mmCIF file of N, CA and C in Angstrom:
data_model
loop_
_atom_site.group_PDB
_atom_site.id
_atom_site.type_symbol
_atom_site.label_atom_id
_atom_site.label_comp_id
_atom_site.label_asym_id
_atom_site.label_seq_id
_atom_site.Cartn_x
_atom_site.Cartn_y
_atom_site.Cartn_z
ATOM 1 N N MET A 1 1.444 20.174 6.581
ATOM 2 C CA MET A 1 0.065 20.406 6.183
ATOM 3 C C MET A 1 -0.815 19.299 6.754
ATOM 4 N N GLU A 2 -1.872 19.659 7.392
ATOM 5 C CA GLU A 2 -2.792 18.694 7.982
ATOM 6 C C GLU A 2 -3.874 18.337 6.960
ATOM 7 N N THR A 3 -4.142 17.028 6.813
ATOM 8 C CA THR A 3 -5.222 16.609 5.919
ATOM 9 C C THR A 3 -6.410 16.164 6.751
ATOM 10 N N LYS A 4 -7.562 16.343 6.190
ATOM 11 C CA LYS A 4 -8.800 15.968 6.866
ATOM 12 C C LYS A 4 -9.063 14.478 6.652
ATOM 13 N N GLN A 5 -9.310 13.750 7.727
ATOM 14 C CA GLN A 5 -9.653 12.332 7.619
ATOM 15 C C GLN A 5 -11.027 12.222 6.976
ATOM 16 N N THR A 6 -11.130 11.477 5.886
ATOM 17 C CA THR A 6 -12.402 11.372 5.182
ATOM 18 C C THR A 6 -12.864 9.920 5.034
ATOM 19 N N SER A 7 -12.200 9.000 5.684
ATOM 20 C CA SER A 7 -12.499 7.594 5.516
ATOM 21 C C SER A 7 -12.473 6.899 6.867
ATOM 22 N N LYS A 8 -13.088 5.706 6.920
ATOM 23 C CA LYS A 8 -12.964 4.874 8.116
ATOM 24 C C LYS A 8 -11.496 4.477 8.273
ATOM 25 N N ILE A 9 -11.140 3.997 9.444
ATOM 26 C CA ILE A 9 -9.781 3.522 9.692
ATOM 27 C C ILE A 9 -9.610 2.080 9.214
ATOM 28 N N TYR A 10 -10.597 1.220 9.481
ATOM 29 C CA TYR A 10 -10.508 -0.193 9.110
ATOM 30 C C TYR A 10 -11.603 -0.547 8.113
ATOM 31 N N TYR A 11 -11.225 -1.381 7.147
ATOM 32 C CA TYR A 11 -12.180 -1.920 6.177
ATOM 33 C C TYR A 11 -12.049 -3.427 6.192
ATOM 34 N N LYS A 12 -13.121 -4.121 6.487
ATOM 35 C CA LYS A 12 -13.114 -5.582 6.455
ATOM 36 C C LYS A 12 -13.830 -6.018 5.185
ATOM 37 N N SER A 13 -13.192 -6.922 4.450
ATOM 38 C CA SER A 13 -13.677 -7.279 3.122
ATOM 39 C C SER A 13 -15.109 -7.786 3.111
ATOM 40 N N ASP A 14 -15.506 -8.511 4.154
ATOM 41 C CA ASP A 14 -16.853 -9.080 4.167
ATOM 42 C C ASP A 14 -17.924 -8.092 4.619
ATOM 43 N N SER A 15 -17.528 -6.895 5.045
ATOM 44 C CA SER A 15 -18.531 -5.913 5.470
ATOM 45 C C SER A 15 -18.372 -4.564 4.762
ATOM 46 N N THR A 16 -17.546 -4.533 3.714
ATOM 47 C CA THR A 16 -17.384 -3.311 2.930
ATOM 48 C C THR A 16 -18.137 -3.485 1.618
ATOM 49 N N GLU A 17 -19.014 -2.539 1.325
ATOM 50 C CA GLU A 17 -19.902 -2.616 0.169
ATOM 51 C C GLU A 17 -19.150 -2.542 -1.163
ATOM 52 N N TRP A 18 -19.637 -3.304 -2.138
ATOM 53 C CA TRP A 18 -19.158 -3.236 -3.518
ATOM 54 C C TRP A 18 -20.172 -2.433 -4.334
ATOM 55 N N GLU A 19 -19.686 -1.546 -5.171
ATOM 56 C CA GLU A 19 -20.532 -0.758 -6.076
ATOM 57 C C GLU A 19 -20.475 -1.392 -7.460
ATOM 58 N N LYS A 20 -21.643 -1.667 -8.048
ATOM 59 C CA LYS A 20 -21.705 -2.262 -9.389
ATOM 60 C C LYS A 20 -21.441 -1.171 -10.421
ATOM 61 N N ILE A 21 -20.412 -1.371 -11.244
ATOM 62 C CA ILE A 21 -20.073 -0.417 -12.306
ATOM 63 C C ILE A 21 -20.805 -0.816 -13.590
ATOM 64 N N ASP A 22 -20.728 -2.091 -13.937
ATOM 65 C CA ASP A 22 -21.490 -2.650 -15.062
ATOM 66 C C ASP A 22 -21.600 -4.154 -14.823
ATOM 67 N N GLU A 23 -22.057 -4.907 -15.816
ATOM 68 C CA GLU A 23 -22.281 -6.341 -15.606
ATOM 69 C C GLU A 23 -20.991 -7.127 -15.371
ATOM 70 N N TYR A 24 -19.827 -6.539 -15.662
ATOM 71 C CA TYR A 24 -18.545 -7.220 -15.512
ATOM 72 C C TYR A 24 -17.660 -6.668 -14.396
ATOM 73 N N ILE A 25 -17.973 -5.484 -13.884
ATOM 74 C CA ILE A 25 -17.049 -4.783 -12.982
ATOM 75 C C ILE A 25 -17.765 -4.272 -11.731
ATOM 76 N N ASP A 26 -17.139 -4.515 -10.562
ATOM 77 C CA ASP A 26 -17.588 -3.973 -9.277
ATOM 78 C C ASP A 26 -16.410 -3.246 -8.638
ATOM 79 N N ARG A 27 -16.712 -2.211 -7.853
ATOM 80 C CA ARG A 27 -15.671 -1.402 -7.215
ATOM 81 C C ARG A 27 -15.926 -1.331 -5.713
ATOM 82 N N GLN A 28 -14.846 -1.438 -4.935
ATOM 83 C CA GLN A 28 -14.919 -1.373 -3.477
ATOM 84 C C GLN A 28 -13.864 -0.376 -2.981
ATOM 85 N N ILE A 29 -14.300 0.760 -2.457
ATOM 86 C CA ILE A 29 -13.372 1.754 -1.915
ATOM 87 C C ILE A 29 -12.970 1.293 -0.525
ATOM 88 N N VAL A 30 -11.655 1.186 -0.275
ATOM 89 C CA VAL A 30 -11.185 0.610 0.983
ATOM 90 C C VAL A 30 -10.313 1.546 1.812
ATOM 91 N N GLY A 31 -10.261 2.806 1.462
ATOM 92 C CA GLY A 31 -9.546 3.765 2.301
ATOM 93 C C GLY A 31 -9.122 4.980 1.507
ATOM 94 N N TYR A 32 -9.251 6.143 2.138
ATOM 95 C CA TYR A 32 -8.826 7.363 1.465
ATOM 96 C C TYR A 32 -8.772 8.529 2.429
ATOM 97 N N ASP A 33 -7.971 9.501 2.056
ATOM 98 C CA ASP A 33 -8.038 10.850 2.589
ATOM 99 C C ASP A 33 -7.790 11.753 1.391
ATOM 100 N N GLU A 34 -7.523 13.003 1.610
ATOM 101 C CA GLU A 34 -7.382 13.922 0.478
ATOM 102 C C GLU A 34 -6.163 13.634 -0.397
ATOM 103 N N SER A 35 -5.181 12.912 0.129
ATOM 104 C CA SER A 35 -3.942 12.702 -0.621
ATOM 105 C C SER A 35 -3.837 11.350 -1.316
ATOM 106 N N VAL A 36 -4.606 10.357 -0.874
ATOM 107 C CA VAL A 36 -4.462 9.009 -1.444
ATOM 108 C C VAL A 36 -5.781 8.241 -1.322
ATOM 109 N N MET A 37 -5.983 7.275 -2.229
ATOM 110 C CA MET A 37 -7.173 6.428 -2.187
ATOM 111 C C MET A 37 -6.799 5.039 -2.688
ATOM 112 N N MET A 38 -7.324 3.997 -2.022
ATOM 113 C CA MET A 38 -7.147 2.629 -2.489
ATOM 114 C C MET A 38 -8.526 2.042 -2.811
ATOM 115 N N VAL A 39 -8.586 1.350 -3.962
ATOM 116 C CA VAL A 39 -9.854 0.816 -4.463
ATOM 117 C C VAL A 39 -9.620 -0.600 -5.000
ATOM 118 N N ASN A 40 -10.448 -1.550 -4.581
ATOM 119 C CA ASN A 40 -10.450 -2.878 -5.189
ATOM 120 C C ASN A 40 -11.427 -2.850 -6.358
ATOM 121 N N VAL A 41 -11.001 -3.405 -7.481
ATOM 122 C CA VAL A 41 -11.874 -3.465 -8.656
ATOM 123 C C VAL A 41 -11.944 -4.928 -9.090
ATOM 124 N N ARG A 42 -13.151 -5.498 -8.985
ATOM 125 C CA ARG A 42 -13.370 -6.910 -9.307
ATOM 126 C C ARG A 42 -13.908 -7.012 -10.731
ATOM 127 N N PHE A 43 -13.248 -7.835 -11.554
ATOM 128 C CA PHE A 43 -13.618 -8.015 -12.957
ATOM 129 C C PHE A 43 -14.028 -9.446 -13.227
ATOM 130 N N LYS A 44 -15.039 -9.617 -14.070
ATOM 131 C CA LYS A 44 -15.331 -10.907 -14.681
ATOM 132 C C LYS A 44 -14.614 -10.920 -16.030
ATOM 133 N N LYS A 45 -14.264 -12.132 -16.503
ATOM 134 C CA LYS A 45 -13.618 -12.275 -17.795
ATOM 135 C C LYS A 45 -14.420 -11.524 -18.858
ATOM 136 N N GLY A 46 -13.739 -10.736 -19.680
ATOM 137 C CA GLY A 46 -14.393 -9.949 -20.717
ATOM 138 C C GLY A 46 -14.682 -8.522 -20.298
ATOM 139 N N GLY A 47 -14.535 -8.226 -19.010
ATOM 140 C CA GLY A 47 -14.756 -6.860 -18.530
ATOM 141 C C GLY A 47 -13.705 -5.910 -19.092
ATOM 142 N N ILE A 48 -14.139 -4.700 -19.398
ATOM 143 C CA ILE A 48 -13.231 -3.709 -19.980
ATOM 144 C C ILE A 48 -13.254 -2.432 -19.152
ATOM 145 N N GLY A 49 -12.077 -2.028 -18.729
ATOM 146 C CA GLY A 49 -11.889 -0.699 -18.162
ATOM 147 C C GLY A 49 -11.506 0.174 -19.347
ATOM 148 N N TYR A 50 -12.501 0.834 -19.928
ATOM 149 C CA TYR A 50 -12.279 1.576 -21.174
ATOM 150 C C TYR A 50 -11.209 2.631 -21.025
ATOM 151 N N LYS A 51 -10.495 2.894 -22.129
ATOM 152 C CA LYS A 51 -9.402 3.867 -22.110
ATOM 153 C C LYS A 51 -9.909 5.219 -21.629
ATOM 154 N N HIS A 52 -9.157 5.783 -20.711
ATOM 155 C CA HIS A 52 -9.504 7.074 -20.116
ATOM 156 C C HIS A 52 -8.220 7.686 -19.547
ATOM 157 N N LYS A 53 -8.316 8.911 -19.117
ATOM 158 C CA LYS A 53 -7.189 9.537 -18.427
ATOM 159 C C LYS A 53 -7.731 10.450 -17.344
ATOM 160 N N HIS A 54 -6.892 10.730 -16.371
ATOM 161 C CA HIS A 54 -7.269 11.590 -15.246
ATOM 162 C C HIS A 54 -6.003 12.227 -14.687
ATOM 163 N N PRO A 55 -6.140 13.294 -13.916
ATOM 164 C CA PRO A 55 -4.958 13.984 -13.395
ATOM 165 C C PRO A 55 -4.256 13.237 -12.261
ATOM 166 N N HIS A 56 -4.885 12.188 -11.744
ATOM 167 C CA HIS A 56 -4.327 11.438 -10.620
ATOM 168 C C HIS A 56 -3.204 10.513 -11.078
ATOM 169 N N ILE A 57 -2.191 10.343 -10.257
ATOM 170 C CA ILE A 57 -1.193 9.300 -10.459
ATOM 171 C C ILE A 57 -1.839 8.009 -9.976
ATOM 172 N N GLN A 58 -1.601 6.915 -10.697
ATOM 173 C CA GLN A 58 -2.223 5.631 -10.349
ATOM 174 C C GLN A 58 -1.167 4.536 -10.335
ATOM 175 N N VAL A 59 -1.203 3.712 -9.286
ATOM 176 C CA VAL A 59 -0.401 2.496 -9.210
ATOM 177 C C VAL A 59 -1.390 1.361 -8.966
ATOM 178 N N THR A 60 -1.266 0.287 -9.735
ATOM 179 C CA THR A 60 -2.223 -0.814 -9.642
ATOM 180 C C THR A 60 -1.500 -2.142 -9.466
ATOM 181 N N TYR A 61 -2.028 -2.954 -8.542
ATOM 182 C CA TYR A 61 -1.514 -4.291 -8.266
ATOM 183 C C TYR A 61 -2.538 -5.311 -8.755
ATOM 184 N N VAL A 62 -2.081 -6.316 -9.484
ATOM 185 C CA VAL A 62 -2.958 -7.391 -9.945
ATOM 186 C C VAL A 62 -3.024 -8.436 -8.822
ATOM 187 N N ALA A 63 -4.133 -8.427 -8.068
ATOM 188 C CA ALA A 63 -4.294 -9.335 -6.928
ATOM 189 C C ALA A 63 -4.761 -10.719 -7.367
ATOM 190 N N GLU A 64 -5.518 -10.782 -8.439
ATOM 191 C CA GLU A 64 -6.028 -12.044 -8.982
ATOM 192 C C GLU A 64 -6.243 -11.868 -10.482
ATOM 193 N N GLY A 65 -6.173 -12.962 -11.218
ATOM 194 C CA GLY A 65 -6.548 -12.956 -12.627
ATOM 195 C C GLY A 65 -5.449 -12.575 -13.596
ATOM 196 N N LYS A 66 -5.892 -12.232 -14.810
ATOM 197 C CA LYS A 66 -4.987 -11.897 -15.909
ATOM 198 C C LYS A 66 -5.637 -10.775 -16.715
ATOM 199 N N PHE A 67 -4.841 -9.761 -17.071
ATOM 200 C CA PHE A 67 -5.350 -8.569 -17.736
ATOM 201 C C PHE A 67 -4.448 -8.133 -18.876
ATOM 202 N N GLU A 68 -5.061 -7.634 -19.945
ATOM 203 C CA GLU A 68 -4.311 -6.907 -20.971
ATOM 204 C C GLU A 68 -4.373 -5.441 -20.564
ATOM 205 N N VAL A 69 -3.223 -4.833 -20.365
ATOM 206 C CA VAL A 69 -3.139 -3.465 -19.872
ATOM 207 C C VAL A 69 -2.545 -2.580 -20.967
ATOM 208 N N ASN A 70 -3.221 -1.476 -21.224
ATOM 209 C CA ASN A 70 -2.767 -0.517 -22.232
ATOM 210 C C ASN A 70 -2.483 0.804 -21.532
ATOM 211 N N ILE A 71 -1.232 1.259 -21.608
ATOM 212 C CA ILE A 71 -0.842 2.550 -21.026
ATOM 213 C C ILE A 71 -0.145 3.338 -22.121
ATOM 214 N N GLY A 72 -0.746 4.454 -22.524
ATOM 215 C CA GLY A 72 -0.212 5.211 -23.658
ATOM 216 C C GLY A 72 -0.251 4.331 -24.892
ATOM 217 N N GLU A 73 0.899 4.145 -25.528
ATOM 218 C CA GLU A 73 0.993 3.302 -26.727
ATOM 219 C C GLU A 73 1.457 1.885 -26.397
ATOM 220 N N ASP A 74 1.696 1.589 -25.120
ATOM 221 C CA ASP A 74 2.253 0.309 -24.708
ATOM 222 C C ASP A 74 1.153 -0.653 -24.251
ATOM 223 N N ILE A 75 1.288 -1.936 -24.602
ATOM 224 C CA ILE A 75 0.347 -2.975 -24.187
ATOM 225 C C ILE A 75 1.131 -4.122 -23.566
ATOM 226 N N SER A 76 0.631 -4.638 -22.434
ATOM 227 C CA SER A 76 1.286 -5.765 -21.766
ATOM 228 C C SER A 76 0.231 -6.665 -21.141
ATOM 229 N N ILE A 77 0.524 -7.961 -21.074
ATOM 230 C CA ILE A 77 -0.332 -8.922 -20.387
ATOM 231 C C ILE A 77 0.236 -9.082 -18.972
ATOM 232 N N LEU A 78 -0.603 -8.820 -17.963
ATOM 233 C CA LEU A 78 -0.170 -8.919 -16.567
ATOM 234 C C LEU A 78 -1.029 -9.941 -15.831
ATOM 235 N N LYS A 79 -0.399 -10.612 -14.864
ATOM 236 C CA LYS A 79 -1.072 -11.657 -14.080
ATOM 237 C C LYS A 79 -0.894 -11.375 -12.600
ATOM 238 N N LYS A 80 -1.510 -12.231 -11.779
ATOM 239 C CA LYS A 80 -1.431 -12.109 -10.327
ATOM 240 C C LYS A 80 0.005 -11.843 -9.884
ATOM 241 N N GLY A 81 0.168 -10.816 -9.036
ATOM 242 C CA GLY A 81 1.484 -10.453 -8.522
ATOM 243 C C GLY A 81 2.168 -9.343 -9.288
ATOM 244 N N ASP A 82 1.689 -9.031 -10.512
ATOM 245 C CA ASP A 82 2.269 -7.949 -11.319
ATOM 246 C C ASP A 82 1.642 -6.615 -10.937
ATOM 247 N N SER A 83 2.264 -5.533 -11.375
ATOM 248 C CA SER A 83 1.771 -4.180 -11.096
ATOM 249 C C SER A 83 1.989 -3.291 -12.309
ATOM 250 N N PHE A 84 1.309 -2.143 -12.303
ATOM 251 C CA PHE A 84 1.593 -1.129 -13.321
ATOM 252 C C PHE A 84 1.415 0.268 -12.743
ATOM 253 N N PHE A 85 2.080 1.225 -13.391
ATOM 254 C CA PHE A 85 2.091 2.630 -12.972
ATOM 255 C C PHE A 85 1.551 3.476 -14.110
ATOM 256 N N VAL A 86 0.633 4.385 -13.795
ATOM 257 C CA VAL A 86 0.060 5.283 -14.797
ATOM 258 C C VAL A 86 0.347 6.724 -14.368
ATOM 259 N N PRO A 87 1.176 7.430 -15.142
ATOM 260 C CA PRO A 87 1.422 8.846 -14.827
ATOM 261 C C PRO A 87 0.157 9.686 -15.029
ATOM 262 N N SER A 88 0.154 10.851 -14.464
ATOM 263 C CA SER A 88 -0.956 11.789 -14.594
ATOM 264 C C SER A 88 -1.274 12.069 -16.064
ATOM 265 N N ASN A 89 -2.566 12.061 -16.391
ATOM 266 C CA ASN A 89 -3.089 12.419 -17.713
ATOM 267 C C ASN A 89 -2.600 11.555 -18.868
ATOM 268 N N VAL A 90 -2.251 10.289 -18.608
ATOM 269 C CA VAL A 90 -1.865 9.357 -19.667
ATOM 270 C C VAL A 90 -3.056 8.431 -19.935
ATOM 271 N N LEU A 91 -3.410 8.268 -21.198
ATOM 272 C CA LEU A 91 -4.518 7.407 -21.608
ATOM 273 C C LEU A 91 -4.192 5.956 -21.240
ATOM 274 N N HIS A 92 -5.147 5.266 -20.589
ATOM 275 C CA HIS A 92 -4.921 3.882 -20.168
ATOM 276 C C HIS A 92 -6.239 3.133 -20.049
ATOM 277 N N GLY A 93 -6.145 1.803 -20.103
ATOM 278 C CA GLY A 93 -7.315 0.955 -19.960
ATOM 279 C C GLY A 93 -6.896 -0.493 -19.787
ATOM 280 N N VAL A 94 -7.857 -1.351 -19.431
ATOM 281 C CA VAL A 94 -7.572 -2.777 -19.245
ATOM 282 C C VAL A 94 -8.693 -3.615 -19.848
ATOM 283 N N GLU A 95 -8.330 -4.846 -20.198
ATOM 284 C CA GLU A 95 -9.317 -5.860 -20.557
ATOM 285 C C GLU A 95 -9.030 -7.083 -19.702
ATOM 286 N N CYS A 96 -10.057 -7.626 -19.067
ATOM 287 C CA CYS A 96 -9.897 -8.784 -18.192
ATOM 288 C C CYS A 96 -9.902 -10.063 -19.032
ATOM 289 N N LEU A 97 -8.791 -10.815 -18.972
ATOM 290 C CA LEU A 97 -8.655 -12.060 -19.725
ATOM 291 C C LEU A 97 -9.050 -13.281 -18.896
ATOM 292 N N GLU A 98 -8.929 -13.192 -17.570
ATOM 293 C CA GLU A 98 -9.370 -14.215 -16.616
ATOM 294 C C GLU A 98 -9.934 -13.470 -15.419
ATOM 295 N N ASP A 99 -11.054 -13.939 -14.843
ATOM 296 C CA ASP A 99 -11.642 -13.267 -13.669
ATOM 297 C C ASP A 99 -10.532 -12.800 -12.738
ATOM 298 N N GLY A 100 -10.665 -11.571 -12.224
ATOM 299 C CA GLY A 100 -9.597 -11.069 -11.374
ATOM 300 C C GLY A 100 -9.972 -9.844 -10.564
ATOM 301 N N ILE A 101 -8.993 -9.386 -9.792
ATOM 302 C CA ILE A 101 -9.141 -8.195 -8.964
ATOM 303 C C ILE A 101 -7.898 -7.324 -9.146
ATOM 304 N N LEU A 102 -8.132 -6.041 -9.397
ATOM 305 C CA LEU A 102 -7.069 -5.049 -9.415
ATOM 306 C C LEU A 102 -7.194 -4.199 -8.164
ATOM 307 N N VAL A 103 -6.064 -3.850 -7.574
ATOM 308 C CA VAL A 103 -6.034 -2.943 -6.432
ATOM 309 C C VAL A 103 -5.419 -1.640 -6.929
ATOM 310 N N ASP A 104 -6.270 -0.619 -7.076
ATOM 311 C CA ASP A 104 -5.843 0.691 -7.586
ATOM 312 C C ASP A 104 -5.524 1.617 -6.420
ATOM 313 N N VAL A 105 -4.422 2.344 -6.539
ATOM 314 C CA VAL A 105 -4.074 3.384 -5.585
ATOM 315 C C VAL A 105 -3.915 4.678 -6.378
ATOM 316 N N PHE A 106 -4.626 5.725 -5.937
ATOM 317 C CA PHE A 106 -4.618 7.018 -6.622
ATOM 318 C C PHE A 106 -4.077 8.101 -5.699
ATOM 319 N N SER A 107 -3.348 9.040 -6.296
ATOM 320 C CA SER A 107 -2.911 10.224 -5.560
ATOM 321 C C SER A 107 -3.067 11.433 -6.469
ATOM 322 N N PRO A 108 -3.776 12.467 -6.032
ATOM 323 C CA PRO A 108 -4.605 12.496 -4.823
ATOM 324 C C PRO A 108 -5.835 11.612 -5.002
ATOM 325 N N PHE A 109 -6.702 11.587 -3.997
ATOM 326 C CA PHE A 109 -7.869 10.712 -4.033
ATOM 327 C C PHE A 109 -8.812 11.062 -5.183
ATOM 328 N N ARG A 110 -9.613 10.091 -5.615
ATOM 329 C CA ARG A 110 -10.574 10.288 -6.699
ATOM 330 C C ARG A 110 -11.860 10.842 -6.113
ATOM 331 N N GLU A 111 -11.956 12.152 -6.079
ATOM 332 C CA GLU A 111 -13.133 12.813 -5.544
ATOM 333 C C GLU A 111 -14.389 12.347 -6.292
ATOM 334 N N ASP A 112 -14.241 12.042 -7.609
ATOM 335 C CA ASP A 112 -15.386 11.604 -8.402
ATOM 336 C C ASP A 112 -15.907 10.232 -7.980
ATOM 337 N N PHE A 113 -15.158 9.457 -7.192
ATOM 338 C CA PHE A 113 -15.612 8.157 -6.709
ATOM 339 C C PHE A 113 -16.443 8.269 -5.446
ATOM 340 N N ILE A 114 -16.372 9.413 -4.774
ATOM 341 C CA ILE A 114 -17.071 9.616 -3.509
ATOM 342 C C ILE A 114 -18.416 10.263 -3.794
ATOM 343 N N LYS A 115 -19.465 9.657 -3.280
ATOM 344 C CA LYS A 115 -20.811 10.184 -3.542
ATOM 345 C C LYS A 115 -21.287 11.012 -2.383
#
C-alpha cells in the first residue's frame, strides 16, 4: 500500500515552529505521513497534559525533565531516558515535575494536530 507523503523530509530544531498549547506547554510537529507522526512537546514545571484518550497508539520518550505519568489506573514517575507506551483508547495524562520535553510518536498520525 502506498502512503501519501504529507510532511517535509527534514526538520531542523531551530527552524521548526512551536505551537503554543497553553502557558506551560508548546508542541512541535517534526514529521508525519498517514501512518505515523512524531511530535516534541515542551513542558514547563507544573504543566499538565490532562487525561484523555484517542484511537492512536502512542509511544513517548522522555528527552528532558521529570514527569508523573498516568496510564489507565497506573501511575509512574519518569525521568530523562525513560519511555512509556499507551495502547489505543486508554485514558492517560502527564504532569510535569521538572521542565522537560516529551517526544510523542503516534500511529496512525494525529490528523487533529494538522491544521
